[in-house]
Coordinates of C-alpha atoms in Angstrom, one line a residue:
M267 CA 289.3 180.8 231.0
Q268 CA 287.3 177.7 231.1
R269 CA 285.9 176.3 228.1
T270 CA 282.3 175.3 228.0
V271 CA 282.2 171.1 228.1
I272 CA 279.7 169.5 225.9
L273 CA 278.8 165.9 226.1
A274 CA 278.0 164.8 222.5
S275 CA 275.4 161.9 223.3
T276 CA 271.7 161.2 223.9
S277 CA 272.6 158.7 226.5
R278 CA 271.4 158.8 229.9
Y279 CA 273.9 156.5 231.2
R280 CA 276.7 158.6 229.9
R281 CA 275.1 161.6 231.3
E282 CA 274.8 160.4 234.8
L283 CA 278.4 159.1 234.5
L284 CA 279.8 162.7 233.6
T285 CA 278.1 164.3 236.6
R286 CA 280.4 162.2 238.8
L287 CA 283.5 164.7 237.9
Q288 CA 281.1 167.6 239.2
L289 CA 281.8 169.7 236.0
P290 CA 279.3 172.0 234.6
F291 CA 278.2 170.6 231.2
D292 CA 275.6 170.6 228.1
V293 CA 274.5 168.1 226.1
H294 CA 273.9 167.7 222.5
A295 CA 272.6 165.1 220.1
P296 CA 275.4 164.4 217.5
D297 CA 273.6 163.7 214.1
V298 CA 275.8 161.0 213.2
D299 CA 275.1 157.6 211.1
E300 CA 276.4 154.7 213.5
T301 CA 275.9 151.9 210.7
P302 CA 278.9 149.9 210.5
L303 CA 281.1 150.1 207.3
P304 CA 281.6 147.1 205.6
S305 CA 283.9 144.6 207.2
E306 CA 284.5 147.0 210.2
A307 CA 285.7 145.4 213.5
P308 CA 283.9 146.6 216.5
Q309 CA 286.9 148.2 217.9
A310 CA 287.3 150.3 214.8
L311 CA 283.4 151.1 214.8
A312 CA 283.6 152.4 218.3
Q313 CA 286.5 154.5 217.9
R314 CA 285.2 156.2 214.5
L315 CA 281.8 156.9 216.2
A316 CA 283.1 158.3 219.0
L317 CA 285.5 160.7 216.8
E318 CA 282.6 161.4 214.7
K319 CA 280.1 162.4 217.6
A320 CA 282.6 164.7 219.1
R321 CA 283.4 166.2 215.6
A322 CA 280.0 166.6 214.6
V323 CA 279.1 168.8 218.0
A324 CA 282.5 170.5 217.8
A325 CA 281.7 172.0 214.4
K326 CA 278.6 173.6 215.7
F327 CA 280.4 174.7 218.9
P328 CA 284.0 175.5 217.9
E329 CA 285.1 177.0 221.2
A330 CA 283.8 174.1 223.6
V331 CA 285.5 170.9 224.6
V332 CA 283.2 168.2 223.0
I333 CA 283.4 164.7 224.4
G334 CA 282.1 161.8 222.1
S335 CA 281.7 158.3 223.0
D336 CA 280.6 155.1 221.7
Q337 CA 280.3 151.2 222.7
V338 CA 279.9 148.2 220.9
A339 CA 279.6 144.7 222.3
D340 CA 282.1 142.4 220.3
L341 CA 281.3 138.8 220.0
G342 CA 284.2 137.1 218.3
G343 CA 284.6 140.2 216.1
E344 CA 281.2 140.6 215.2
P345 CA 279.2 144.1 216.2
L346 CA 276.4 143.7 218.7
G347 CA 274.4 146.8 219.1
K348 CA 271.5 147.9 221.1
P349 CA 268.9 145.5 220.8
G350 CA 266.0 147.7 220.7
N351 CA 263.0 145.5 221.5
H352 CA 262.7 142.0 223.8
E353 CA 263.1 139.8 221.0
R354 CA 266.2 140.8 219.7
A355 CA 267.5 141.1 223.4
V356 CA 266.5 137.4 223.9
A357 CA 268.2 136.3 220.7
Q358 CA 271.3 138.4 221.9
L359 CA 271.6 137.0 225.3
R360 CA 270.9 133.4 223.9
R361 CA 274.3 134.1 221.7
M362 CA 276.0 135.6 224.6
R363 CA 275.4 132.7 227.3
G364 CA 278.8 131.3 228.1
Q365 CA 280.6 133.2 226.2
T366 CA 283.2 136.1 226.4
L367 CA 282.6 139.3 225.0
V368 CA 284.6 142.3 224.6
F369 CA 282.8 145.6 225.4
Q370 CA 284.6 148.1 223.1
T371 CA 284.0 151.7 224.7
A372 CA 285.8 154.4 223.1
V373 CA 285.9 158.0 224.0
A374 CA 287.1 161.1 222.1
V375 CA 287.7 164.6 223.3
V376 CA 287.5 167.7 220.5
C377 CA 288.1 171.3 220.6
Q378 CA 287.9 173.1 217.3
A379 CA 289.3 176.3 218.6
T380 CA 292.7 174.8 219.9
G381 CA 292.9 171.9 217.4
F382 CA 292.6 169.4 220.5
V383 CA 291.7 165.9 219.0
E384 CA 292.3 162.9 221.2
R385 CA 290.8 159.3 221.4
D386 CA 291.2 156.1 223.1
L387 CA 289.8 152.7 223.5
A388 CA 288.8 151.1 227.1
P389 CA 287.8 147.1 226.1
V390 CA 286.4 145.5 228.8
R391 CA 286.3 141.9 229.0
V392 CA 283.0 140.2 230.1
V393 CA 282.4 136.5 230.9
F394 CA 278.7 135.4 230.6
R395 CA 277.3 132.5 232.8
D396 CA 275.4 130.0 230.7
L397 CA 272.1 131.3 231.1
S398 CA 268.8 129.5 230.9
D399 CA 266.1 130.7 228.8
D400 CA 264.1 131.5 231.8
A401 CA 266.6 133.3 233.6
I402 CA 267.1 135.5 230.2
E403 CA 263.1 136.1 230.0
R404 CA 262.9 137.0 234.0
Y405 CA 266.0 139.5 233.7
L406 CA 264.5 141.2 230.3
R407 CA 261.3 141.3 232.0
A408 CA 262.7 142.9 235.2
E409 CA 264.9 145.6 233.6
Q410 CA 264.5 145.8 229.9
P411 CA 268.0 146.8 228.7
Y412 CA 266.8 147.6 225.2
D413 CA 268.8 150.7 224.8
C414 CA 271.9 148.9 225.9
A415 CA 274.8 147.6 223.6
G416 CA 274.8 143.7 224.4
S417 CA 271.1 143.7 226.0
A418 CA 272.8 144.1 229.9
K419 CA 273.2 146.5 232.5
S420 CA 276.2 145.3 234.5
E421 CA 275.2 148.7 237.0
G422 CA 271.9 146.8 237.5
L423 CA 270.4 143.3 237.9
G424 CA 272.6 142.5 234.9
I425 CA 275.4 141.9 237.2
A426 CA 273.7 138.6 237.8
L427 CA 274.1 137.5 234.2
L428 CA 278.0 137.4 234.8
D429 CA 281.1 135.4 235.8
A430 CA 283.8 138.0 235.4
I431 CA 284.4 141.7 234.3
D432 CA 288.0 142.8 233.6
S433 CA 288.7 146.2 233.0
D434 CA 291.2 148.8 234.0
D435 CA 288.5 151.8 233.8
P436 CA 285.6 150.5 235.7
T437 CA 282.8 153.0 234.4
A438 CA 283.8 151.9 230.8
L439 CA 281.4 149.2 230.7
I440 CA 278.5 151.2 231.5
G441 CA 279.3 153.5 228.8
L442 CA 282.1 156.4 229.4
P443 CA 285.5 155.6 230.8
L444 CA 285.7 158.2 233.1
I445 CA 289.4 157.7 233.8
R446 CA 290.4 158.1 230.1
T447 CA 287.8 161.3 230.2
S448 CA 289.3 162.8 232.8
R449 CA 293.0 162.4 231.4
M450 CA 291.7 163.8 228.1
L451 CA 289.6 166.8 229.7
R452 CA 292.7 168.0 231.8
A453 CA 294.9 167.7 228.3
A454 CA 292.5 169.8 226.7
G455 CA 292.8 172.7 229.5
V456 CA 289.6 171.7 231.6
E457 CA 290.3 171.8 235.3
L458 CA 288.8 168.8 237.3
L459 CA 288.9 169.2 241.1

């Protein structure tokens, strides 16, 4: 019997990515406080939130295999979240210009009924160009990436902001590392292909 797969996320980006696996799945919003703990490193924050999201939804659907994910932009150990508006996005991109960031993308898969719990981290190293204020403004007006950690969408015009991307799981930068997710789903008993 194939268990129901649930994506514990409100992110349209994660939903779009998961459809690539051509697997039927439901989506449920996790009720999780995403506030970082005092002195919590970006890597630890992403892993904790991915697992908390998966567990929160798994508690409501114990027979399902639940996927939780979270991404935190890491600028020298400081977490950068979603800007939420234009002014904060401008400030983020000004701080990031000419810098190397690590986008810490975590994924967790949980099935309460079987006791399956696994999580992993897919760090993505991103080198930003030394952007002018005008380039930042033009980019933000064109793409409005206010719901993206680090104010940039590499799958769109945001790719022009970058000098390099280094990752072993190419979809991790968009928000859901599908190679790791696929591996965990198979380990949880979900058939792919």
